[in-house]
Short mmCIF file of C-alpha atoms in Angstrom, two decimals:
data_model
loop_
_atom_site.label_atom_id
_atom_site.label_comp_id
_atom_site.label_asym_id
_atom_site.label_seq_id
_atom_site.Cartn_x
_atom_site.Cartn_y
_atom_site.Cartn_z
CA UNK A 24 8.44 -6.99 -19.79
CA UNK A 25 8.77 -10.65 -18.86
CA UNK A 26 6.61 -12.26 -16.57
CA UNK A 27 7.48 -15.56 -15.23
CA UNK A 28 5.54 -18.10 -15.81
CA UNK A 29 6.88 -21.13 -14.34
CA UNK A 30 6.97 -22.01 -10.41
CA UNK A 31 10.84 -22.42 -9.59
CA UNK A 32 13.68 -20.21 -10.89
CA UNK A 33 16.94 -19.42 -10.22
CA UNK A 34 18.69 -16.30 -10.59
CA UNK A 35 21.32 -13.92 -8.85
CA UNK A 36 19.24 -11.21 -7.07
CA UNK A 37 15.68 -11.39 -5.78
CA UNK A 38 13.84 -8.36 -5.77
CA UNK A 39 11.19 -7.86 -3.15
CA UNK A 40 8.71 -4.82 -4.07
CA UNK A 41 8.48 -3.52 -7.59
CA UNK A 42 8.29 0.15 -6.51
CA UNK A 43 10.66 3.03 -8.29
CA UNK A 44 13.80 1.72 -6.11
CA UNK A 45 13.32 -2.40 -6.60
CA UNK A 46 12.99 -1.21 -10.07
CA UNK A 47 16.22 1.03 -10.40
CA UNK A 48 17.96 -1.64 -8.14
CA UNK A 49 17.64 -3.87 -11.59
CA UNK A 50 19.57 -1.22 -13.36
CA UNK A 51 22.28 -0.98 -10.67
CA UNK A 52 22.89 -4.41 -10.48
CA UNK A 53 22.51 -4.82 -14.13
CA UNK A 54 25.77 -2.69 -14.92
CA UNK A 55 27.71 -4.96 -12.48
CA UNK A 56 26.23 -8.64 -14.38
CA UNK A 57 23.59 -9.46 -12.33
CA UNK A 58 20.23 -10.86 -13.43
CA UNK A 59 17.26 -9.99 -11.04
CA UNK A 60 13.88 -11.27 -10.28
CA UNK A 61 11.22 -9.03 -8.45
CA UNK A 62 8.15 -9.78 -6.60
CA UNK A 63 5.23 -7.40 -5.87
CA UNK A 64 1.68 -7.90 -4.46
CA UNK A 65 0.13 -5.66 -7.03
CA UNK A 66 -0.33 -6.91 -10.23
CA UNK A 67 1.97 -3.63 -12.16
CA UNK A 68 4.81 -2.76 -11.29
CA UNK A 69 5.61 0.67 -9.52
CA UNK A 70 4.61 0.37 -6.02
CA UNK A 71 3.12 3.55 -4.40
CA UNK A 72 4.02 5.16 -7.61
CA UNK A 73 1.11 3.18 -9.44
CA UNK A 74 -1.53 2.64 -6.58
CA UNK A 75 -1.61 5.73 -4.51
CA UNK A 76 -0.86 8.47 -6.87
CA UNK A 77 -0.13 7.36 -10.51
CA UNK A 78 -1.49 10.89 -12.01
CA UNK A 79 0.15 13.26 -8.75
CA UNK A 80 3.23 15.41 -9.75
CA UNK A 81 6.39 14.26 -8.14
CA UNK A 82 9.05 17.66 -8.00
CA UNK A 83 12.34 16.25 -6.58
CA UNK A 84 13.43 13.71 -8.77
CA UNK A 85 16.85 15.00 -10.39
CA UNK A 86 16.71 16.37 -13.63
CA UNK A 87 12.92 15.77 -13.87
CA UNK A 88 11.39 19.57 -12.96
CA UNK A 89 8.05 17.70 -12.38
CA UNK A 90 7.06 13.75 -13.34
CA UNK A 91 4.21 12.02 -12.64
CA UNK A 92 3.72 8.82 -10.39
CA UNK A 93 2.82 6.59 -13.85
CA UNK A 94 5.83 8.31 -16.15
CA UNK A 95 8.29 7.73 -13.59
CA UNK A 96 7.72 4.47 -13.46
CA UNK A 97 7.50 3.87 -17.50
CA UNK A 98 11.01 5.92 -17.47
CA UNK A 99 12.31 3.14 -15.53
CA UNK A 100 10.86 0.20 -17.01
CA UNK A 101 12.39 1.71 -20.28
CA UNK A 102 15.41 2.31 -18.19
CA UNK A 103 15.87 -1.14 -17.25
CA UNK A 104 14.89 -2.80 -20.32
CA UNK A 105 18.04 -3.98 -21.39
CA UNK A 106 18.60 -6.49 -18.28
CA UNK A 107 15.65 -8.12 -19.01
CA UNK A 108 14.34 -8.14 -15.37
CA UNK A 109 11.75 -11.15 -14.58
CA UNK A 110 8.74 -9.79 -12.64
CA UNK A 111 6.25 -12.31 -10.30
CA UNK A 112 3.24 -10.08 -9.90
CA UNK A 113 0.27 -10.64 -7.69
CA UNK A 114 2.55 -12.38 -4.72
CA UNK A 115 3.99 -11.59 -1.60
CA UNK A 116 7.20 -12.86 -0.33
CA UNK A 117 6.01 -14.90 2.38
CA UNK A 118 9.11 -17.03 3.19
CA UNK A 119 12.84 -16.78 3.45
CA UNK A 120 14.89 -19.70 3.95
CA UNK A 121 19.25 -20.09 4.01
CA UNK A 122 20.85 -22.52 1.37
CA UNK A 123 24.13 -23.50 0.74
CA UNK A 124 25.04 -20.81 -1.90
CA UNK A 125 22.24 -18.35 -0.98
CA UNK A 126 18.54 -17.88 -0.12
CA UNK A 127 15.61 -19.84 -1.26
CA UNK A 128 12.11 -17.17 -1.35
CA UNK A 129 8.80 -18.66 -1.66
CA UNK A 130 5.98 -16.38 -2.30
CA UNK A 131 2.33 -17.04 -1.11
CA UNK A 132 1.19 -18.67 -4.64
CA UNK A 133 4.13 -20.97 -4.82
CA UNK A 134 6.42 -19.43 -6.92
CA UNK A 135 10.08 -20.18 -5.55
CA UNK A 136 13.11 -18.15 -6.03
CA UNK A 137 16.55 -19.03 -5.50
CA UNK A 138 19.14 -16.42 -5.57
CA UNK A 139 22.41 -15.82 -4.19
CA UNK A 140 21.02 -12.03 -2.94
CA UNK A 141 17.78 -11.00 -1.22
CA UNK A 142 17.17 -7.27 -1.34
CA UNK A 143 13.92 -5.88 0.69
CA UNK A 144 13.06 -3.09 -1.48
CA UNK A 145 9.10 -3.44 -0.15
CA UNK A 146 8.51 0.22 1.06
CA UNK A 147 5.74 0.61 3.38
CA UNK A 148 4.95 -2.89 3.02
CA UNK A 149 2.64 -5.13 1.10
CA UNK A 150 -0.48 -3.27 -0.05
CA UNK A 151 -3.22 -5.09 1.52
CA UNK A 152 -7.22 -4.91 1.38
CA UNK A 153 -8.08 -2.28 4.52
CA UNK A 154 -10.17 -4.26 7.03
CA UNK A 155 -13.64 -2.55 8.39
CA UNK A 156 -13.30 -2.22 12.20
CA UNK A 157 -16.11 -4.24 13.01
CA UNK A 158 -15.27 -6.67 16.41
CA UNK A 159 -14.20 -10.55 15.67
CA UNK A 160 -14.63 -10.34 11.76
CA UNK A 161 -11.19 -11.75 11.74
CA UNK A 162 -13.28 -14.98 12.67
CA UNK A 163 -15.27 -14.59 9.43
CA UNK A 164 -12.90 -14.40 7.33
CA UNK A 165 -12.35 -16.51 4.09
CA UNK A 166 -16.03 -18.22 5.60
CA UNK A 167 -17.77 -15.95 5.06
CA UNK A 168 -15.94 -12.23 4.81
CA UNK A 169 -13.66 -11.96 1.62
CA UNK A 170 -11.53 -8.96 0.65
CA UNK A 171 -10.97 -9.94 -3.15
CA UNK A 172 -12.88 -11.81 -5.77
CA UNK A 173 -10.58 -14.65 -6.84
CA UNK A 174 -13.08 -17.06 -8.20
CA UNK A 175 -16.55 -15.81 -8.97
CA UNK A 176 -18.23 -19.04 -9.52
CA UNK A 177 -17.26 -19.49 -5.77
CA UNK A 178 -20.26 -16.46 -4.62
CA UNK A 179 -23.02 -18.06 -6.94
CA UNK A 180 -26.21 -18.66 -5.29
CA UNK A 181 -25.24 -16.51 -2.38
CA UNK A 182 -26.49 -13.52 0.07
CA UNK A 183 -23.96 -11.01 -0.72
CA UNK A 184 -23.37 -7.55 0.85
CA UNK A 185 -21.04 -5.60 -1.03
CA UNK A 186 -19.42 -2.85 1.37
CA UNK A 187 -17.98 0.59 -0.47
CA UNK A 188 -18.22 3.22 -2.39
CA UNK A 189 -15.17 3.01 -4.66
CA UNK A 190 -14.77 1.19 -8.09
CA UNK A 191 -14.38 -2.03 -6.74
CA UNK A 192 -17.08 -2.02 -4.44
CA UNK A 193 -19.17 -1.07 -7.64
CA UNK A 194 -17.23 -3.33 -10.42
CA UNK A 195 -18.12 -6.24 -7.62
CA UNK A 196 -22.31 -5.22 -7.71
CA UNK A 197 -22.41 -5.62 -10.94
CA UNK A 198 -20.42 -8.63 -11.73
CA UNK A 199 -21.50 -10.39 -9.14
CA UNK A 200 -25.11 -9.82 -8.96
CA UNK A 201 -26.07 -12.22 -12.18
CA UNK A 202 -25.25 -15.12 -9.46
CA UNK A 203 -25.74 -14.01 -6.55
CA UNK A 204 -29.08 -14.99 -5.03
CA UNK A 205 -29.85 -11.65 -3.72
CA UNK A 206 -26.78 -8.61 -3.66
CA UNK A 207 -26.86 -5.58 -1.42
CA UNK A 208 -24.74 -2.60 -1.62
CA UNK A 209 -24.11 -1.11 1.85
CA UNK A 210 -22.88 2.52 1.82
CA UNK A 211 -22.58 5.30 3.80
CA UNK A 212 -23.74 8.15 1.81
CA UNK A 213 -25.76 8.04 -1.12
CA UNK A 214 -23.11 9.13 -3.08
CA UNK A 215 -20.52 7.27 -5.02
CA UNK A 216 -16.75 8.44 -5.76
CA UNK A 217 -16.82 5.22 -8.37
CA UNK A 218 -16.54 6.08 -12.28
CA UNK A 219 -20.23 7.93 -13.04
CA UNK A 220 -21.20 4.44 -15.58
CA UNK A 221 -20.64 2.10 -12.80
CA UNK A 222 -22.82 4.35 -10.59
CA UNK A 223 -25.42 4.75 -13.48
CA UNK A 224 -25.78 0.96 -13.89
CA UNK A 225 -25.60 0.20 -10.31
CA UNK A 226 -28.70 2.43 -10.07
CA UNK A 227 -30.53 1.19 -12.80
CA UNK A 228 -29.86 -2.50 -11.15
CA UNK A 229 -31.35 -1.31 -7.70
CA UNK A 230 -34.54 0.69 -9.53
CA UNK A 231 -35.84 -2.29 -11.35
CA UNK A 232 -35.08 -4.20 -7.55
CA UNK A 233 -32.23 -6.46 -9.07
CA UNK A 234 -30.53 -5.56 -5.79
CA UNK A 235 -30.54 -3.76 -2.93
CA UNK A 236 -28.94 -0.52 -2.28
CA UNK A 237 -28.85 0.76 1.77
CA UNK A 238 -27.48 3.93 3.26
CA UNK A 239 -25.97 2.80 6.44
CA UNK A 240 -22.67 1.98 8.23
CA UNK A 241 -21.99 -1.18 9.30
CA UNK A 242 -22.02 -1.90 13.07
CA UNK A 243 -21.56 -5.35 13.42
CA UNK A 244 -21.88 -8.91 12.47
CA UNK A 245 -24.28 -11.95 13.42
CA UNK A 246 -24.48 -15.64 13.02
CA UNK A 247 -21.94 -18.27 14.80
CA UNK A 248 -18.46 -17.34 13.01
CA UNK A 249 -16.85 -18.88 10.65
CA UNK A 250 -20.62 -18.64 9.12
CA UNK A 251 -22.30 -15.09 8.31
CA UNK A 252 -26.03 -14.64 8.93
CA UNK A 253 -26.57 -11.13 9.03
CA UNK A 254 -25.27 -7.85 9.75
CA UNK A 255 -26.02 -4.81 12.27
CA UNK A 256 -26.89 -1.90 10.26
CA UNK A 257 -27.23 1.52 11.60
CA UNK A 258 -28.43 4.96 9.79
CA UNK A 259 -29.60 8.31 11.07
CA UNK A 260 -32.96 7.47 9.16
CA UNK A 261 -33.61 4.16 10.11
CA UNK A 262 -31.16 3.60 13.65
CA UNK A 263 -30.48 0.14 14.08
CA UNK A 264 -31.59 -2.35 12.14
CA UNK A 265 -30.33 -5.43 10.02
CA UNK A 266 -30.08 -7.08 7.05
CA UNK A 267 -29.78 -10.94 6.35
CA UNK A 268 -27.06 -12.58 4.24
CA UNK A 269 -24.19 -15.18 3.88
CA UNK A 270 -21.37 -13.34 2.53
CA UNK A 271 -19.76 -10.10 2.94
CA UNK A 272 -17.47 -8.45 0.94
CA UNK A 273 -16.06 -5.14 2.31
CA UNK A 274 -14.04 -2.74 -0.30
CA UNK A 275 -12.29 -0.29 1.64
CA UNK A 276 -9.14 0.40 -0.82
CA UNK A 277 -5.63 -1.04 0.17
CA UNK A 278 -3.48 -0.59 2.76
CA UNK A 279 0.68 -1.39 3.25
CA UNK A 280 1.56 -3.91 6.44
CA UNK A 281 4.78 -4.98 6.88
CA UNK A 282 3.73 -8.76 6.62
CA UNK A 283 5.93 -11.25 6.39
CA UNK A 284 8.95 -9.61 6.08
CA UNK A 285 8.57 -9.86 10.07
CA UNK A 286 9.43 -13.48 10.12
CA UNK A 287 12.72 -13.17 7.74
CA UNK A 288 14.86 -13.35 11.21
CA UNK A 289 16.11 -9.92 10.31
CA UNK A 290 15.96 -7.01 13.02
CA UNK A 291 13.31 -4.97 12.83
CA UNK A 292 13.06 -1.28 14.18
CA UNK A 293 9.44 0.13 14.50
CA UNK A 294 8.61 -2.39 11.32
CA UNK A 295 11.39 -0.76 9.20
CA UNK A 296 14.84 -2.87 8.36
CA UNK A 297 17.87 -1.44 9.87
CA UNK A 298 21.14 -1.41 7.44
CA UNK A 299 24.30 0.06 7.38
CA UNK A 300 24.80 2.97 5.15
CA UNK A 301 28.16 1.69 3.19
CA UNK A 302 26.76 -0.62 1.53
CA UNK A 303 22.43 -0.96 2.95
CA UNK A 304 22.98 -4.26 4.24
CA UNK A 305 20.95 -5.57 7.00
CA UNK A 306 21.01 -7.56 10.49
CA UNK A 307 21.72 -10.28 7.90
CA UNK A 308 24.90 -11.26 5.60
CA UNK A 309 23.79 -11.17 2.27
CA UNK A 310 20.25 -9.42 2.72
CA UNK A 311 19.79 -6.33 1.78
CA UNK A 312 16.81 -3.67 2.72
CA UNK A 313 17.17 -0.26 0.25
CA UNK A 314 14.52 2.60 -0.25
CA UNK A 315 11.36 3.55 2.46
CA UNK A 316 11.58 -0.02 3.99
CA UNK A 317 14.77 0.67 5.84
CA UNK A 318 16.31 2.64 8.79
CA UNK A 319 19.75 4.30 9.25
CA UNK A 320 20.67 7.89 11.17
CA UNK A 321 19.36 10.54 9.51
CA UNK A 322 17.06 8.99 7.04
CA UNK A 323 14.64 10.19 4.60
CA UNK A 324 12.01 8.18 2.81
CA UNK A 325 12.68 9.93 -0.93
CA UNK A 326 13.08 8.02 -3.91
CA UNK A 327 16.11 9.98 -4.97
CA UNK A 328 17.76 8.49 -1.08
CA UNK A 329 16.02 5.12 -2.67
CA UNK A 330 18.31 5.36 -6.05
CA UNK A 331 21.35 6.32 -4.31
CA UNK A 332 20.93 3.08 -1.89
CA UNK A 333 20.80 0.77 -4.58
CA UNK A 334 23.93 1.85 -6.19
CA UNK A 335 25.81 1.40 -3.14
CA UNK A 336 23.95 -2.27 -2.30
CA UNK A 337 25.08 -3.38 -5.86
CA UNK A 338 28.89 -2.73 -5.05
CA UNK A 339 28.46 -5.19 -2.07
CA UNK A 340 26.33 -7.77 -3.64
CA UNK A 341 28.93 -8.00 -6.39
CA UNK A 342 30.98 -9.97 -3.56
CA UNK A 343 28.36 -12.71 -3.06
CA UNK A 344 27.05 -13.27 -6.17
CA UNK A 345 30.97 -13.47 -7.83
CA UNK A 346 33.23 -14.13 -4.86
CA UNK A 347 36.17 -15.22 -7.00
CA UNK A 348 35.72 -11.75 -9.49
CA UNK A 349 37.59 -8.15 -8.79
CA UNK A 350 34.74 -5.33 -9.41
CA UNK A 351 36.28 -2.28 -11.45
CA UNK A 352 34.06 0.90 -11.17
CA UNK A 353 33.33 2.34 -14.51
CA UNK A 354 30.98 5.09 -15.72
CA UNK A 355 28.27 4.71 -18.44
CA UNK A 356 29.47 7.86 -20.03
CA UNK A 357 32.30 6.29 -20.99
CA UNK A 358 32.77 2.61 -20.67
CA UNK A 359 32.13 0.59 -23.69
CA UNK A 360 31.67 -2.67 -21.70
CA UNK A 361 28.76 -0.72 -20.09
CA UNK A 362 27.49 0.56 -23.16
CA UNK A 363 27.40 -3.36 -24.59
CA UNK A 364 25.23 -3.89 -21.73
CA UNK A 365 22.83 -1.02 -22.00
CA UNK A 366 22.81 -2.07 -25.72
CA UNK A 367 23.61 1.48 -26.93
CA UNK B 4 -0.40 26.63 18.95
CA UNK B 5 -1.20 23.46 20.52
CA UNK B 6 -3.39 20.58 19.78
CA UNK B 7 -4.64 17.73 21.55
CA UNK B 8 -4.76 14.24 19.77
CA UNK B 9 -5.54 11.08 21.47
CA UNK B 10 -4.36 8.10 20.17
CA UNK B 11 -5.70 4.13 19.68
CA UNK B 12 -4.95 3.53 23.62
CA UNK B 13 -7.11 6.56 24.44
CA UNK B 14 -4.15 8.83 25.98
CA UNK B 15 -4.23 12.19 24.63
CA UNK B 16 -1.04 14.13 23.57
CA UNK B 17 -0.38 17.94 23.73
CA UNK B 18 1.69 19.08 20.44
CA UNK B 19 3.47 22.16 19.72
CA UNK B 20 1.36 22.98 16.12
CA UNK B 21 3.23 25.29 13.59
CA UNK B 22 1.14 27.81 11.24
CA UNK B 23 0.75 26.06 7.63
CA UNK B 24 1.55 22.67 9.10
CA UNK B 25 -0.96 20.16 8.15
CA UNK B 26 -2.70 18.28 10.84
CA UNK B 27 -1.45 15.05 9.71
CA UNK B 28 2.32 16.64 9.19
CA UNK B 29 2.19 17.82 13.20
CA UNK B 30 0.92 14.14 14.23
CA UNK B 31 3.57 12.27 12.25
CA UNK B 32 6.64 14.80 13.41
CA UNK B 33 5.70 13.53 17.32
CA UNK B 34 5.79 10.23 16.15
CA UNK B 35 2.18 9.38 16.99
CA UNK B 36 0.89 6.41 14.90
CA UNK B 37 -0.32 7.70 11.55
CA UNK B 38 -0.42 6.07 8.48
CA UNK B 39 -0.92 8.84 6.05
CA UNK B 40 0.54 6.65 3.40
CA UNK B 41 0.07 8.73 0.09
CA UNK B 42 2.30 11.82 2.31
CA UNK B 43 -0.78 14.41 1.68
CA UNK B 44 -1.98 14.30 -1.94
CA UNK B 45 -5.39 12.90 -0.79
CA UNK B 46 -5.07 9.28 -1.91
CA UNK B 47 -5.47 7.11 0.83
CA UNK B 48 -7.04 8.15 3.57
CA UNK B 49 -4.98 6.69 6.12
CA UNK B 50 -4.70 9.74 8.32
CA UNK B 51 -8.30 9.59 8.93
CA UNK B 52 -8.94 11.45 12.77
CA UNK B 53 -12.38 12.36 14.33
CA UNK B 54 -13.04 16.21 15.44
CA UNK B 55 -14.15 16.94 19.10
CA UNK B 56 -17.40 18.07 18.14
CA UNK B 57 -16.95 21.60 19.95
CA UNK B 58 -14.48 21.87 16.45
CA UNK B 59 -16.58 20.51 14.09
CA UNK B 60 -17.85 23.61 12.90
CA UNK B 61 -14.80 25.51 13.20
CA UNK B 62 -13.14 23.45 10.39
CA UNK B 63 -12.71 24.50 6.60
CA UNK B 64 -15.54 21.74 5.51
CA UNK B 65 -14.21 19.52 3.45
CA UNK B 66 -14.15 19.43 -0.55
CA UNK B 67 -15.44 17.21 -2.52
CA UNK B 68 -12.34 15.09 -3.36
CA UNK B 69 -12.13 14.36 0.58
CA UNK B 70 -15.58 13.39 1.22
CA UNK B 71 -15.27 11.12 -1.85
CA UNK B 72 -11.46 9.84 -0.41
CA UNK B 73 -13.38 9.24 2.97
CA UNK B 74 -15.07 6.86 1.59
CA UNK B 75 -11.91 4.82 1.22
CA UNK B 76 -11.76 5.25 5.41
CA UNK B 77 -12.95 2.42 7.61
CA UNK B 78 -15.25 3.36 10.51
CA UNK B 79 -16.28 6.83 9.34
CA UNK B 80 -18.33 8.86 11.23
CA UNK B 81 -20.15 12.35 10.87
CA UNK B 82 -17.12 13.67 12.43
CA UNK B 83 -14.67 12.07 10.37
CA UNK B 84 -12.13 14.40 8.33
CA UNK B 85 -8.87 13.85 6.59
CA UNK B 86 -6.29 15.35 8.70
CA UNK B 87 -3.85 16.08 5.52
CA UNK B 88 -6.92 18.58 4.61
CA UNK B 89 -6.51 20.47 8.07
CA UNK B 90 -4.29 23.72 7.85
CA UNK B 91 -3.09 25.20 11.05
CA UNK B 92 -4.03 28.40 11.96
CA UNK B 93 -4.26 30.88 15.17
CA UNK B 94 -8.30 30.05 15.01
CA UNK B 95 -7.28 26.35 14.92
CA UNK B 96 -5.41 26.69 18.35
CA UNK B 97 -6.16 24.24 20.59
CA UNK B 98 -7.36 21.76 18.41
CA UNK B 99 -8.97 18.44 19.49
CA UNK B 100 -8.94 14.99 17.54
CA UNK B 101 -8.81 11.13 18.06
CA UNK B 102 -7.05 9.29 15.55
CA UNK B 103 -9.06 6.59 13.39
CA UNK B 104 -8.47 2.93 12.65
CA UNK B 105 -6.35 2.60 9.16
CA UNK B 106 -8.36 -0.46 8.31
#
């Protein structure tokens, strides 16, 4: 797999969301010449496939009785591995912008991309830290409320409470709580669905009083925003009460939003991308939106409808990204142009 | 079979409920606003509803991997259940939740 490293490429097709169908969209277009980039907020590729349920069964991909989340998305990295597909992980496609010959996509680290072909292959959206529905933390945030460690040396000397019960609210407690000033782990139950060795150290870090664990939900937050102070606490135990500190740091799990794929001009139906279904193109000549991102009559958010969408996209982007060539439809089984390509 | 779901602007909807249909499945068939991102395999917990307490106790409780998954929900409360663990049935007729913030 290739990951880009440098900030400004240019290449035929950009790729928005790494899921099953941005990959197989790379194999489609492959067959007809054309190189591809693809961008995806998480840092693997496989959308939904790898964060929500890598280890679940899926039973209606063709020819595959039963595969799960994780294979299928191996099966079409291997699949794909002979175009040579440049991936941008971590980023979200946060800008869209017309060129002479194309589009120019910037992403929200800086990476730009320009290609002659955008296709929206971002399925429910950018996966995105869930926010605690606690009134005005919006004002808090990147003060004093964070969603994601990006620099640790940034929470040294700090009053952190850590918000969760999951593996990242537990990774967090114990790698940050060397530098923090004093840490607090704020949960609801005194139970933790993290992996039992976080849990063990975590409580071996709050019985020797290296930090503090609370059972409580959070109610709401003090101190003149952008700047933390404190936070309301409440528990069946104790009621309300509250703790002091300077930073919070809620882990709640992700969450897909449509993001900015709102502000790409393109119309939008209920946050999903109409298209045509000859050739899944959208409001927008030379855009394309393919898999559970889009909307036509009678669809259905499958990853088989997903495959079937790219194949059809690649016939039309064929036109913009050679306007001057004649495309002549050939079969894997038995071209041997193809089978140069697939490098079998 | 009916139930009664009220949604974030605090209007509450009558639904014709199938036997077998999950809770979630009936909400997202009307087109009320439900995430339930992962489709029903308990991995996100994005069709997270509270139960009228009069039905608290009426419910299946719930297994271990959803009070774990809850934990992944934002604003949970004791009444708090994953409504892609709630089966329709006769006893289940009438049926009264709010839908939860998805964070």
């Amino acid at each position: 797999m290739e990951t880009a490293s440098t900030n400004y490429h240019k290449t035929d097709v950009a790729i928005i969301g790494a899921g099953p169908v941005g990959l197989f969209a790379v194999f489609e277009l492959g067959l007809l010449d054309m190189k591809a980039h693809l961008i995806d907020i998480l840092d693997k590729p496989g959308g939904q496939c790898a964060e929500l349920y890598p280890e679940k069964p899926i039973y209606d991909i063709p020819a595959w009785p039963v595969i799960s989340g994780h294979d299928l998305t191996e099966k079409l990295l291997e699949q794909i591995k002979p175009f040579h597909p440049h991936f941008h992980f971590g980023q979200m496609a946060e800008s869209l912008e017309k060129t002479d010959d194309g589009w120019k996509l910037t992403t929200d680290t800086g990476t730009v991309i320009e290609a002659k072909v955008i296709v929206i292959a971002a399925g429910g959206g950018s996966f995105v830290p869930k926010k605690p529905a606690i009134a005005n933390i919006d004002q808090y945030e990147n003060i004093s409320v964070f969603y994601a460690v990006r620099k640790m040396e940034q929470f040294r000397g700090k009053d952190i409470v850590i918000a969760g019960g999951g593996d990242s609210a537990l990774d967090w407690t114990l790698n940050l709580q060397p530098l923090a000033k004093s840490l607090t782990l704020v949960h609801r139950r005194d139970d933790f669905r993290a992996a039992p060795d976080s849990v063990l150290k975590m409580r071996a870090l709050a019985a020797e009083g290296a930090i503090n664990l609370v059972i409580a939900d959070i109610k709401g937050l003090k101190g003149d925003a952008p700047h933390l102070s404190g936070l309301q606490l409440h528990s069946r135990e104790k009621g309300d009460f509250e703790i002091a500190c300077n930073t919070l740091l809620p882990f709640y799990g992700l969450t897909m939003k449509l993001g900015p794929i709102a502000n790409f001009g393109l119309n939008l139906h209920e946050n999903l991308v109409p298209v045509d279904t000859e050739k899944f193109e959208t409001s927008t000549t030379g855009i394309f939106a393919i898999g559970d991102i889009n909307h036509y009559p009678g669809k259905l958010k499958l990853i088989l409808s997903g495959f079937h969408e790219s194949a059809l996209m690649a016939q039309k982007a064929f036109n913009y990204v050679y306007p001057d060539k004649k495309l002549r439809f050939q079969y894997t089984t038995a071209s041997s142009d193809l089978h140069k390509k697939l490098g079998v | 079979m009916k139930i009664h779901v009220t949604d974030f602007d605090g209007k509450e909807h009558t639904l014709e409920a199938l036997e077998g249909w999950r809770v979630m499945e009936i909400i997202r068939d009307h087109g009320l606003p439900i995430k339930a991102e992962c489709g029903g395999c308990l991995a996100c917990a994005t069709c997270h509803v509270y139960v009228a307490p009069e039905w608290q106790n009426k419910l299946v409780p719930p297994s271990l991997d959803e009070t774990d998954m809850l934990d992944m929900a934002v604003d949970v409360k004791d009444n708090s259940r994953l409504s892609c663990q709630l089966i329709m049935n006769a006893e289940l007729d009438g049926l009264r939740v709010t839908l939860a913030p998805a964070g």
